[in-house]
Amino acid sequence: MHLAPDTVIRNVRLLFTDRRYFWVLAALVLLGDAILSELIIQFISYTEIDWETYMIQVELYIKGERDYSKISGPTGPLVYPAGHVYIFRFLYDITDAGKNIRFAQHLYAVLYVSSVALTAAIYGKAGNIPNWLLLILPLSKRLHSLYVLRLFNDCWSVVAAQAAILAIQNEMDDIGTLLFSAAVSIKMSVLLYLPGLLAILVKRNGLVYTLRKVFNILGIQAMLAYPFIQKDWRAYVNSAFDFSRVFLYKWTVNWRLVPEDTFLSPGWARGLLIGHLSVLIIFGLTCWCKEDGGLWVVLGRALRRPTLPAGVVPVTPDYVATTMFTSNLIGLIFARSLHYQFYSWYAQQTPFLVWRTRYPMLLKLLLIGIIEYAWNIYPSTTISSSALLGANAITLTGVWYATC
């Protein structure tokens, strides 16, 4: 059957622009990305970084060790919450104690494609996103590497967080907070979403509901960590939720433009924390509660009628995605150190946030390209780190200007 060129062009245009064909294009992207991931596994060598350490740490757990301070491996001690241990215990069992790397890579390929599917679902639910933006998702060289060539634990927390956001978009807040807690139990970095999540829950469900969910999140963490808490709760908390941890300067992708002595100083850490909290407050005052009368009005309403929603306008799927993604990006900008695997935390959110700005199309595409470029420079340089910081800050500013 021969199709006229104008018919082909029209069909392609509809595929790229008509919302009715969003999931048709998404399916094609997922199929293509699955094939690409398999080709990467077949033709590009696996690089050992932390997988061996994960397996050795799990072996100590299997042998009965429950003191977090005594669980370590070649690249360092166990510094992740209990959910990480349970996931890698499962992977240990099904990969012949971690020796079957190829099988593990295929599991991670499934995990990666799942993350792309969840991202597409979040985009689709949010709306106002052109179909063709999905074509950007498979283009990240670094992201494929983090999943199928490096096997980092970040990937599991990312997928759990994405599932939580999608659930909350669909007004399944109970399930969403459960998934959020599961994500936190793998890596505490997911807490960067917490300010945005609290804003959503208070506006949609009220203060009492939100406090109950916060206690549920804490309870789930305690339940998962019980064997370790029972042994030595201080060792567990200090390792799994160490907010004062200082990463080595030589590995950072963020803030490379700052001299090492300043970078490692307590004063710099305090300054970044103040910056982080200040920008969150700015977004709370000017964006997240804008249509409800402002932050103070929402807080007053939450305190006066704590069992009722504090918002007066519907919490839309677009608001959920934009608020959660923005909360995460703010935390990333003010993180003292970002390692290469941390790119997985927001790589698939970047096109969405850039599209939420009012910048010209060329600048939008340039920002996405600069961010990807910076994460592919190894080791990072002053130029690449500055470019990353600048692109992230310009993106955040654009989102603020467009939504506030």
CSV table of C-alpha atoms in Angstrom, one decimal:
chain,number,residue,atom,x,y,z
A,1,MET,CA,0.0,0.0,0.0
A,2,HIS,CA,1.5,3.3,-1.1
A,3,LEU,CA,0.9,6.4,1.0
A,4,ALA,CA,1.2,9.8,-0.6
A,5,PRO,CA,4.0,12.0,1.0
A,6,ASP,CA,1.5,14.6,2.1
A,7,THR,CA,-0.5,11.9,3.9
A,8,VAL,CA,2.7,10.6,5.7
A,9,ILE,CA,3.6,14.2,6.7
A,10,ARG,CA,0.0,14.8,8.0
A,11,ASN,CA,0.1,11.5,10.0
A,12,VAL,CA,3.5,12.3,11.5
A,13,ARG,CA,2.3,15.8,12.5
A,14,LEU,CA,-0.8,14.4,14.2
A,15,LEU,CA,1.4,11.8,16.0
A,16,PHE,CA,3.6,14.6,17.3
A,17,THR,CA,0.9,17.2,18.1
A,18,ASP,CA,-2.5,15.7,18.5
A,19,ARG,CA,-3.3,14.7,22.1
A,20,ARG,CA,-5.4,11.7,20.9
A,21,TYR,CA,-2.1,10.1,19.7
A,22,PHE,CA,-0.1,10.8,22.9
A,23,TRP,CA,0.0,7.2,24.0
A,24,VAL,CA,0.7,6.0,20.5
A,25,LEU,CA,3.8,8.0,20.4
A,26,ALA,CA,4.6,7.1,24.0
A,27,ALA,CA,4.4,3.4,23.0
A,28,LEU,CA,6.7,3.9,20.1
A,29,VAL,CA,9.2,5.7,22.4
A,30,LEU,CA,9.1,3.0,25.0
A,31,LEU,CA,9.6,0.3,22.3
A,32,GLY,CA,12.5,2.2,20.8
A,33,ASP,CA,14.1,2.9,24.2
A,34,ALA,CA,13.8,-0.8,25.2
A,35,ILE,CA,15.6,-1.8,22.0
A,36,LEU,CA,18.2,0.9,22.6
A,37,SER,CA,18.8,-0.3,26.2
A,38,GLU,CA,19.3,-3.9,25.0
A,39,LEU,CA,21.8,-2.7,22.4
A,40,ILE,CA,23.7,-0.8,25.1
A,41,ILE,CA,23.9,-3.9,27.3
A,42,GLN,CA,25.1,-6.0,24.4
A,43,PHE,CA,27.7,-3.7,23.0
A,44,ILE,CA,28.9,-1.4,25.8
A,45,SER,CA,31.0,-2.7,28.7
A,46,TYR,CA,29.5,-2.8,32.2
A,47,THR,CA,31.4,-0.6,34.7
A,48,GLU,CA,31.7,-1.7,38.3
A,49,ILE,CA,31.2,1.1,40.8
A,50,ASP,CA,28.8,0.2,43.8
A,51,TRP,CA,27.2,-3.1,42.8
A,52,GLU,CA,29.9,-5.2,44.4
A,53,THR,CA,29.6,-3.1,47.6
A,54,TYR,CA,25.9,-3.5,47.7
A,55,MET,CA,26.3,-7.3,47.4
A,56,ILE,CA,28.9,-7.5,50.1
A,57,GLN,CA,26.8,-5.4,52.5
A,58,VAL,CA,23.8,-7.6,51.8
A,59,GLU,CA,26.0,-10.7,52.6
A,60,LEU,CA,26.7,-9.2,56.0
A,61,TYR,CA,23.0,-8.7,56.5
A,62,ILE,CA,22.2,-12.3,55.5
A,63,LYS,CA,24.8,-13.5,57.9
A,64,GLY,CA,22.9,-11.8,60.7
A,65,GLU,CA,24.6,-8.4,61.1
A,66,ARG,CA,22.1,-5.7,62.1
A,67,ASP,CA,24.4,-3.0,63.4
A,68,TYR,CA,24.6,-0.5,60.6
A,69,SER,CA,28.0,0.8,61.8
A,70,LYS,CA,29.4,-2.7,61.1
A,71,ILE,CA,28.0,-3.1,57.6
A,72,SER,CA,30.4,-2.0,54.9
A,73,GLY,CA,31.9,-2.8,51.5
A,74,PRO,CA,34.8,-1.9,49.2
A,75,THR,CA,33.5,1.6,48.5
A,76,GLY,CA,32.4,2.4,52.0
A,77,PRO,CA,29.8,1.8,54.8
A,78,LEU,CA,26.1,1.2,54.3
A,79,VAL,CA,24.6,4.7,54.2
A,80,TYR,CA,21.1,4.0,52.8
A,81,PRO,CA,17.8,3.2,54.6
A,82,ALA,CA,16.5,-0.2,55.2
A,83,GLY,CA,14.4,-0.4,52.0
A,84,HIS,CA,17.7,-0.4,50.1
A,85,VAL,CA,18.9,-3.5,52.0
A,86,TYR,CA,15.7,-5.4,51.2
A,87,ILE,CA,15.7,-4.6,47.5
A,88,PHE,CA,19.3,-5.6,47.1
A,89,ARG,CA,18.8,-8.7,49.2
A,90,PHE,CA,16.2,-9.7,46.6
A,91,LEU,CA,18.6,-8.9,43.8
A,92,TYR,CA,21.3,-10.8,45.6
A,93,ASP,CA,19.0,-13.9,45.6
A,94,ILE,CA,18.1,-13.8,41.9
A,95,THR,CA,21.5,-12.8,40.5
A,96,ASP,CA,23.5,-15.6,42.0
A,97,ALA,CA,24.9,-13.4,44.9
A,98,GLY,CA,25.4,-10.6,42.4
A,99,LYS,CA,27.6,-12.6,40.0
A,100,ASN,CA,25.1,-12.7,37.2
A,101,ILE,CA,25.7,-9.1,36.1
A,102,ARG,CA,24.1,-9.5,32.7
A,103,PHE,CA,20.8,-10.6,34.3
A,104,ALA,CA,21.0,-7.7,36.7
A,105,GLN,CA,21.5,-5.3,33.7
A,106,HIS,CA,18.4,-6.7,32.1
A,107,LEU,CA,16.4,-6.2,35.3
A,108,TYR,CA,17.6,-2.6,35.4
A,109,ALA,CA,16.7,-2.2,31.7
A,110,VAL,CA,13.1,-3.1,32.7
A,111,LEU,CA,13.4,-0.7,35.6
A,112,TYR,CA,14.6,2.0,33.2
A,113,VAL,CA,11.8,1.5,30.7
A,114,SER,CA,9.3,1.5,33.6
A,115,SER,CA,10.7,4.9,34.6
A,116,VAL,CA,10.2,6.3,31.1
A,117,ALA,CA,6.6,4.9,31.1
A,118,LEU,CA,5.9,6.5,34.4
A,119,THR,CA,7.3,9.8,33.1
A,120,ALA,CA,5.1,9.6,30.1
A,121,ALA,CA,2.1,8.9,32.3
A,122,ILE,CA,2.9,12.0,34.5
A,123,TYR,CA,3.4,14.2,31.4
A,124,GLY,CA,0.1,12.9,29.9
A,125,LYS,CA,-1.9,13.3,33.1
A,126,ALA,CA,-0.5,16.9,33.6
A,127,GLY,CA,-1.6,17.9,30.1
A,128,ASN,CA,-0.4,20.9,28.1
A,129,ILE,CA,2.7,19.0,27.2
A,130,PRO,CA,3.2,18.5,23.4
A,131,ASN,CA,3.5,14.8,22.3
A,132,TRP,CA,6.9,15.4,20.7
A,133,LEU,CA,8.5,16.2,24.0
A,134,LEU,CA,8.5,12.5,24.7
A,135,LEU,CA,11.1,12.1,22.0
A,136,ILE,CA,13.6,13.8,24.3
A,137,LEU,CA,13.3,11.2,27.0
A,138,PRO,CA,15.4,8.5,25.4
A,139,LEU,CA,18.2,10.8,24.4
A,140,SER,CA,20.1,11.0,27.7
A,141,LYS,CA,23.4,9.1,27.4
A,142,ARG,CA,24.2,9.5,31.1
A,143,LEU,CA,20.8,8.2,32.3
A,144,HIS,CA,21.1,5.0,30.3
A,145,SER,CA,24.5,4.5,31.8
A,146,LEU,CA,23.3,5.0,35.3
A,147,TYR,CA,20.7,2.3,34.9
A,148,VAL,CA,22.0,-0.4,32.7
A,149,LEU,CA,25.8,0.1,32.9
A,150,ARG,CA,26.2,1.2,36.6
A,151,LEU,CA,23.3,-0.4,38.4
A,152,PHE,CA,22.9,2.4,41.0
A,153,ASN,CA,20.4,2.1,43.8
A,154,ASP,CA,19.1,5.6,43.0
A,155,CYS,CA,17.2,4.1,40.1
A,156,TRP,CA,14.9,2.2,42.5
A,157,SER,CA,14.1,5.3,44.6
A,158,VAL,CA,13.4,7.3,41.4
A,159,VAL,CA,10.8,4.8,40.1
A,160,ALA,CA,9.1,4.7,43.5
A,161,ALA,CA,9.0,8.5,43.6
A,162,GLN,CA,7.6,8.7,40.1
A,163,ALA,CA,4.9,6.1,41.0
A,164,ALA,CA,4.0,8.3,44.0
A,165,ILE,CA,3.7,11.4,41.9
A,166,LEU,CA,1.4,9.7,39.4
A,167,ALA,CA,-0.8,8.3,42.2
A,168,ILE,CA,-1.1,11.8,43.7
A,169,GLN,CA,-2.0,13.2,40.3
A,170,ASN,CA,-4.8,10.7,40.2
A,171,GLU,CA,-6.0,11.8,43.7
A,172,MET,CA,-4.9,8.5,45.3
A,173,ASP,CA,-3.1,10.3,48.1
A,174,ASP,CA,-3.0,7.3,50.5
A,175,ILE,CA,-1.3,5.2,47.9
A,176,GLY,CA,0.9,8.1,46.8
A,177,THR,CA,2.2,8.7,50.3
A,178,LEU,CA,2.8,5.0,50.8
A,179,LEU,CA,4.9,4.9,47.6
A,180,PHE,CA,6.7,8.1,48.7
A,181,SER,CA,7.6,6.5,52.0
A,182,ALA,CA,8.9,3.4,50.1
A,183,ALA,CA,11.1,5.7,48.0
A,184,VAL,CA,12.5,7.4,51.1
A,185,SER,CA,13.3,4.0,52.5
A,186,ILE,CA,15.6,3.4,49.6
A,187,LYS,CA,17.4,6.8,49.6
A,188,MET,CA,16.7,9.8,51.7
A,189,SER,CA,17.2,12.2,48.8
A,190,VAL,CA,13.5,11.7,48.0
A,191,LEU,CA,12.9,14.0,51.0
A,192,LEU,CA,13.6,16.9,48.6
A,193,TYR,CA,10.0,16.4,47.3
A,194,LEU,CA,8.6,16.7,50.8
A,195,PRO,CA,7.9,20.5,50.8
A,196,GLY,CA,5.9,20.2,47.6
A,197,LEU,CA,4.1,17.1,48.9
A,198,LEU,CA,3.0,18.8,52.1
A,199,ALA,CA,1.7,21.8,50.1
A,200,ILE,CA,-0.4,19.5,48.0
A,201,LEU,CA,-1.7,17.4,50.9
A,202,VAL,CA,-2.7,20.4,53.0
A,203,LYS,CA,-4.5,22.2,50.2
A,204,ARG,CA,-6.3,19.1,49.0
A,205,ASN,CA,-7.0,17.3,52.3
A,206,GLY,CA,-6.4,19.6,55.2
A,207,LEU,CA,-3.9,19.8,58.1
A,208,VAL,CA,-5.1,16.8,60.1
A,209,TYR,CA,-4.9,14.5,57.1
A,210,THR,CA,-1.4,15.8,56.3
A,211,LEU,CA,-0.1,15.3,59.8
A,212,ARG,CA,-1.5,11.8,59.8
A,213,LYS,CA,0.3,11.0,56.6
A,214,VAL,CA,3.5,12.4,58.0
A,215,PHE,CA,3.2,10.1,61.0
A,216,ASN,CA,2.4,7.2,58.5
A,217,ILE,CA,5.6,8.0,56.6
A,218,LEU,CA,7.6,8.0,59.8
A,219,GLY,CA,5.9,4.8,61.0
A,220,ILE,CA,6.7,3.0,57.7
A,221,GLN,CA,10.3,4.0,58.0
A,222,ALA,CA,10.5,2.7,61.6
A,223,MET,CA,8.7,-0.5,60.7
A,224,LEU,CA,11.1,-1.3,57.8
A,225,ALA,CA,14.1,-0.4,59.9
A,226,TYR,CA,13.0,-2.2,63.1
A,227,PRO,CA,15.6,-5.0,63.0
A,228,PHE,CA,18.4,-2.3,62.7
A,229,ILE,CA,16.8,0.1,65.2
A,230,GLN,CA,16.4,-2.7,67.7
A,231,LYS,CA,20.1,-3.5,67.5
A,232,ASP,CA,21.4,0.1,67.6
A,233,TRP,CA,19.0,2.9,66.6
A,234,ARG,CA,21.7,5.6,66.7
A,235,ALA,CA,23.9,3.7,64.3
A,236,TYR,CA,21.0,3.3,61.9
A,237,VAL,CA,19.8,6.9,62.0
A,238,ASN,CA,23.3,8.3,61.8
A,239,SER,CA,24.1,6.2,58.7
A,240,ALA,CA,20.8,6.0,56.8
A,241,PHE,CA,19.7,9.6,57.4
A,242,ASP,CA,23.0,11.5,57.8
A,243,PHE,CA,22.1,15.1,56.8
A,244,SER,CA,25.6,16.3,57.7
A,245,ARG,CA,27.4,13.9,55.4
A,246,VAL,CA,30.2,15.6,53.4
A,247,PHE,CA,31.0,14.2,50.0
A,248,LEU,CA,34.5,14.4,48.5
A,249,TYR,CA,35.0,17.6,46.4
A,250,LYS,CA,36.7,15.6,43.5
A,251,TRP,CA,33.5,13.8,42.7
A,252,THR,CA,31.0,16.7,42.8
A,253,VAL,CA,29.2,17.9,39.7
A,254,ASN,CA,27.6,20.8,41.5
A,255,TRP,CA,29.3,23.9,42.8
A,256,ARG,CA,32.7,23.0,41.3
A,257,LEU,CA,33.2,26.8,40.8
A,258,VAL,CA,33.6,27.1,44.6
A,259,PRO,CA,37.2,26.6,46.0
A,260,GLU,CA,37.6,23.3,47.8
A,261,ASP,CA,38.2,24.8,51.3
A,262,THR,CA,35.1,26.9,51.0
A,263,PHE,CA,33.1,23.9,49.6
A,264,LEU,CA,34.0,21.7,52.6
A,265,SER,CA,33.4,24.4,55.2
A,266,PRO,CA,30.5,24.3,57.6
A,267,GLY,CA,29.7,27.9,56.7
A,268,TRP,CA,29.1,27.0,53.1
A,269,ALA,CA,26.8,24.2,54.1
A,270,ARG,CA,24.8,26.6,56.3
A,271,GLY,CA,24.6,29.1,53.5
A,272,LEU,CA,23.3,26.5,51.1
A,273,LEU,CA,20.7,25.4,53.6
A,274,ILE,CA,19.6,29.0,54.1
A,275,GLY,CA,19.4,29.5,50.4
A,276,HIS,CA,17.3,26.2,50.0
A,277,LEU,CA,14.8,27.2,52.7
A,278,SER,CA,14.6,30.8,51.4
A,279,VAL,CA,13.7,29.7,47.8
A,280,LEU,CA,11.2,27.2,49.1
A,281,ILE,CA,9.6,30.0,51.1
A,282,ILE,CA,9.5,32.3,48.0
A,283,PHE,CA,7.8,29.6,46.0
A,284,GLY,CA,5.4,29.0,48.9
A,285,LEU,CA,4.6,32.7,49.2
A,286,THR,CA,4.3,33.4,45.5
A,287,CYS,CA,3.5,30.2,43.6
A,288,TRP,CA,2.2,27.2,45.4
A,289,CYS,CA,-0.6,29.0,47.2
A,290,LYS,CA,-1.1,31.9,44.8
A,291,GLU,CA,-4.6,31.0,43.6
A,292,ASP,CA,-5.8,30.1,47.1
A,293,GLY,CA,-5.1,33.6,48.4
A,294,GLY,CA,-1.5,33.2,49.4
A,295,LEU,CA,0.5,31.2,51.8
A,296,TRP,CA,-0.7,32.9,55.0
A,297,VAL,CA,-4.3,32.7,54.0
A,298,VAL,CA,-3.9,28.9,53.3
A,299,LEU,CA,-2.1,28.4,56.6
A,300,GLY,CA,-4.8,30.4,58.5
A,301,ARG,CA,-7.5,28.3,56.8
A,302,ALA,CA,-5.6,25.1,57.7
A,303,LEU,CA,-5.4,26.1,61.3
A,304,ARG,CA,-9.0,27.3,61.6
A,305,ARG,CA,-10.6,24.2,60.0
A,306,PRO,CA,-7.9,21.5,60.2
A,307,THR,CA,-10.1,18.7,59.0
A,308,LEU,CA,-11.1,20.4,55.7
A,309,PRO,CA,-9.0,21.2,52.6
A,310,ALA,CA,-7.0,24.4,53.0
A,311,GLY,CA,-7.2,25.2,49.3
A,312,VAL,CA,-10.1,26.8,47.5
A,313,VAL,CA,-9.2,25.8,44.0
A,314,PRO,CA,-8.8,22.2,42.7
A,315,VAL,CA,-5.3,20.6,43.0
A,316,THR,CA,-4.8,19.7,39.3
A,317,PRO,CA,-2.5,17.0,38.0
A,318,ASP,CA,-0.4,19.7,36.4
A,319,TYR,CA,-0.1,21.5,39.7
A,320,VAL,CA,1.0,18.2,41.4
A,321,ALA,CA,3.7,17.5,38.8
A,322,THR,CA,5.0,21.1,38.6
A,323,THR,CA,5.1,21.5,42.4
A,324,MET,CA,6.8,18.2,43.1
A,325,PHE,CA,9.3,18.7,40.3
A,326,THR,CA,10.1,22.2,41.4
A,327,SER,CA,10.5,21.2,45.0
A,328,ASN,CA,13.0,18.6,43.9
A,329,LEU,CA,14.9,21.0,41.6
A,330,ILE,CA,15.2,23.6,44.4
A,331,GLY,CA,16.9,21.0,46.6
A,332,LEU,CA,19.2,19.9,43.8
A,333,ILE,CA,20.4,23.4,43.1
A,334,PHE,CA,21.3,24.0,46.7
A,335,ALA,CA,22.8,20.5,47.3
A,336,ARG,CA,26.5,21.0,48.2
A,337,SER,CA,27.5,18.0,46.2
A,338,LEU,CA,25.9,16.1,43.3
A,339,HIS,CA,27.4,12.9,42.1
A,340,TYR,CA,26.9,11.5,38.6
A,341,GLN,CA,24.2,9.0,39.7
A,342,PHE,CA,22.2,11.9,41.2
A,343,TYR,CA,21.3,13.0,37.6
A,344,SER,CA,18.7,10.2,37.7
A,345,TRP,CA,16.8,12.2,40.4
A,346,TYR,CA,15.6,14.8,37.8
A,347,ALA,CA,16.8,14.0,34.3
A,348,GLN,CA,13.3,13.0,33.1
A,349,GLN,CA,11.7,16.0,34.8
A,350,THR,CA,13.9,18.6,33.0
A,351,PRO,CA,11.9,18.7,29.7
A,352,PHE,CA,8.7,19.1,31.7
A,353,LEU,CA,10.0,22.0,33.8
A,354,VAL,CA,11.7,23.7,30.8
A,355,TRP,CA,8.4,23.5,28.9
A,356,ARG,CA,6.6,25.2,31.8
A,357,THR,CA,8.7,28.3,31.2
A,358,ARG,CA,7.9,31.0,28.7
A,359,TYR,CA,11.3,31.0,27.1
A,360,PRO,CA,11.7,30.9,23.4
A,361,MET,CA,11.8,27.4,21.9
A,362,LEU,CA,15.5,27.6,21.1
A,363,LEU,CA,16.4,28.6,24.7
A,364,LYS,CA,14.3,25.7,26.0
A,365,LEU,CA,16.1,23.2,23.9
A,366,LEU,CA,19.4,24.8,24.8
A,367,LEU,CA,18.8,24.5,28.5
A,368,ILE,CA,18.0,20.8,28.1
A,369,GLY,CA,21.1,20.3,26.1
A,370,ILE,CA,23.3,22.2,28.5
A,371,ILE,CA,22.1,20.1,31.5
A,372,GLU,CA,22.7,16.9,29.6
A,373,TYR,CA,26.2,18.1,28.5
A,374,ALA,CA,27.2,19.0,32.0
A,375,TRP,CA,26.3,15.6,33.4
A,376,ASN,CA,28.4,13.9,30.7
A,377,ILE,CA,31.6,15.8,31.4
A,378,TYR,CA,33.8,13.5,33.6
A,379,PRO,CA,35.4,14.7,35.7
A,380,SER,CA,33.4,17.8,36.0
A,381,THR,CA,35.1,21.1,35.4
A,382,THR,CA,34.5,24.7,36.6
A,383,ILE,CA,32.9,25.4,33.2
A,384,SER,CA,30.7,22.3,33.1
A,385,SER,CA,29.6,22.8,36.8
A,386,SER,CA,28.9,26.5,36.2
A,387,ALA,CA,26.9,25.6,33.1
A,388,LEU,CA,24.9,23.1,35.1
A,389,LEU,CA,24.2,25.5,37.9
A,390,GLY,CA,23.3,28.3,35.5
A,391,ALA,CA,20.9,26.1,33.4
A,392,ASN,CA,19.2,24.7,36.5
A,393,ALA,CA,18.8,28.2,38.0
A,394,ILE,CA,17.5,29.7,34.7
A,395,THR,CA,15.0,26.8,34.5
A,396,LEU,CA,13.8,27.4,38.0
A,397,THR,CA,13.5,31.1,37.5
A,398,GLY,CA,11.5,30.5,34.3
A,399,VAL,CA,9.1,28.2,36.1
A,400,TRP,CA,8.7,30.8,38.9
A,401,TYR,CA,8.1,33.6,36.4
A,402,ALA,CA,5.6,31.6,34.4
A,403,THR,CA,3.6,30.2,37.3
A,404,CYS,CA,3.8,33.0,39.9
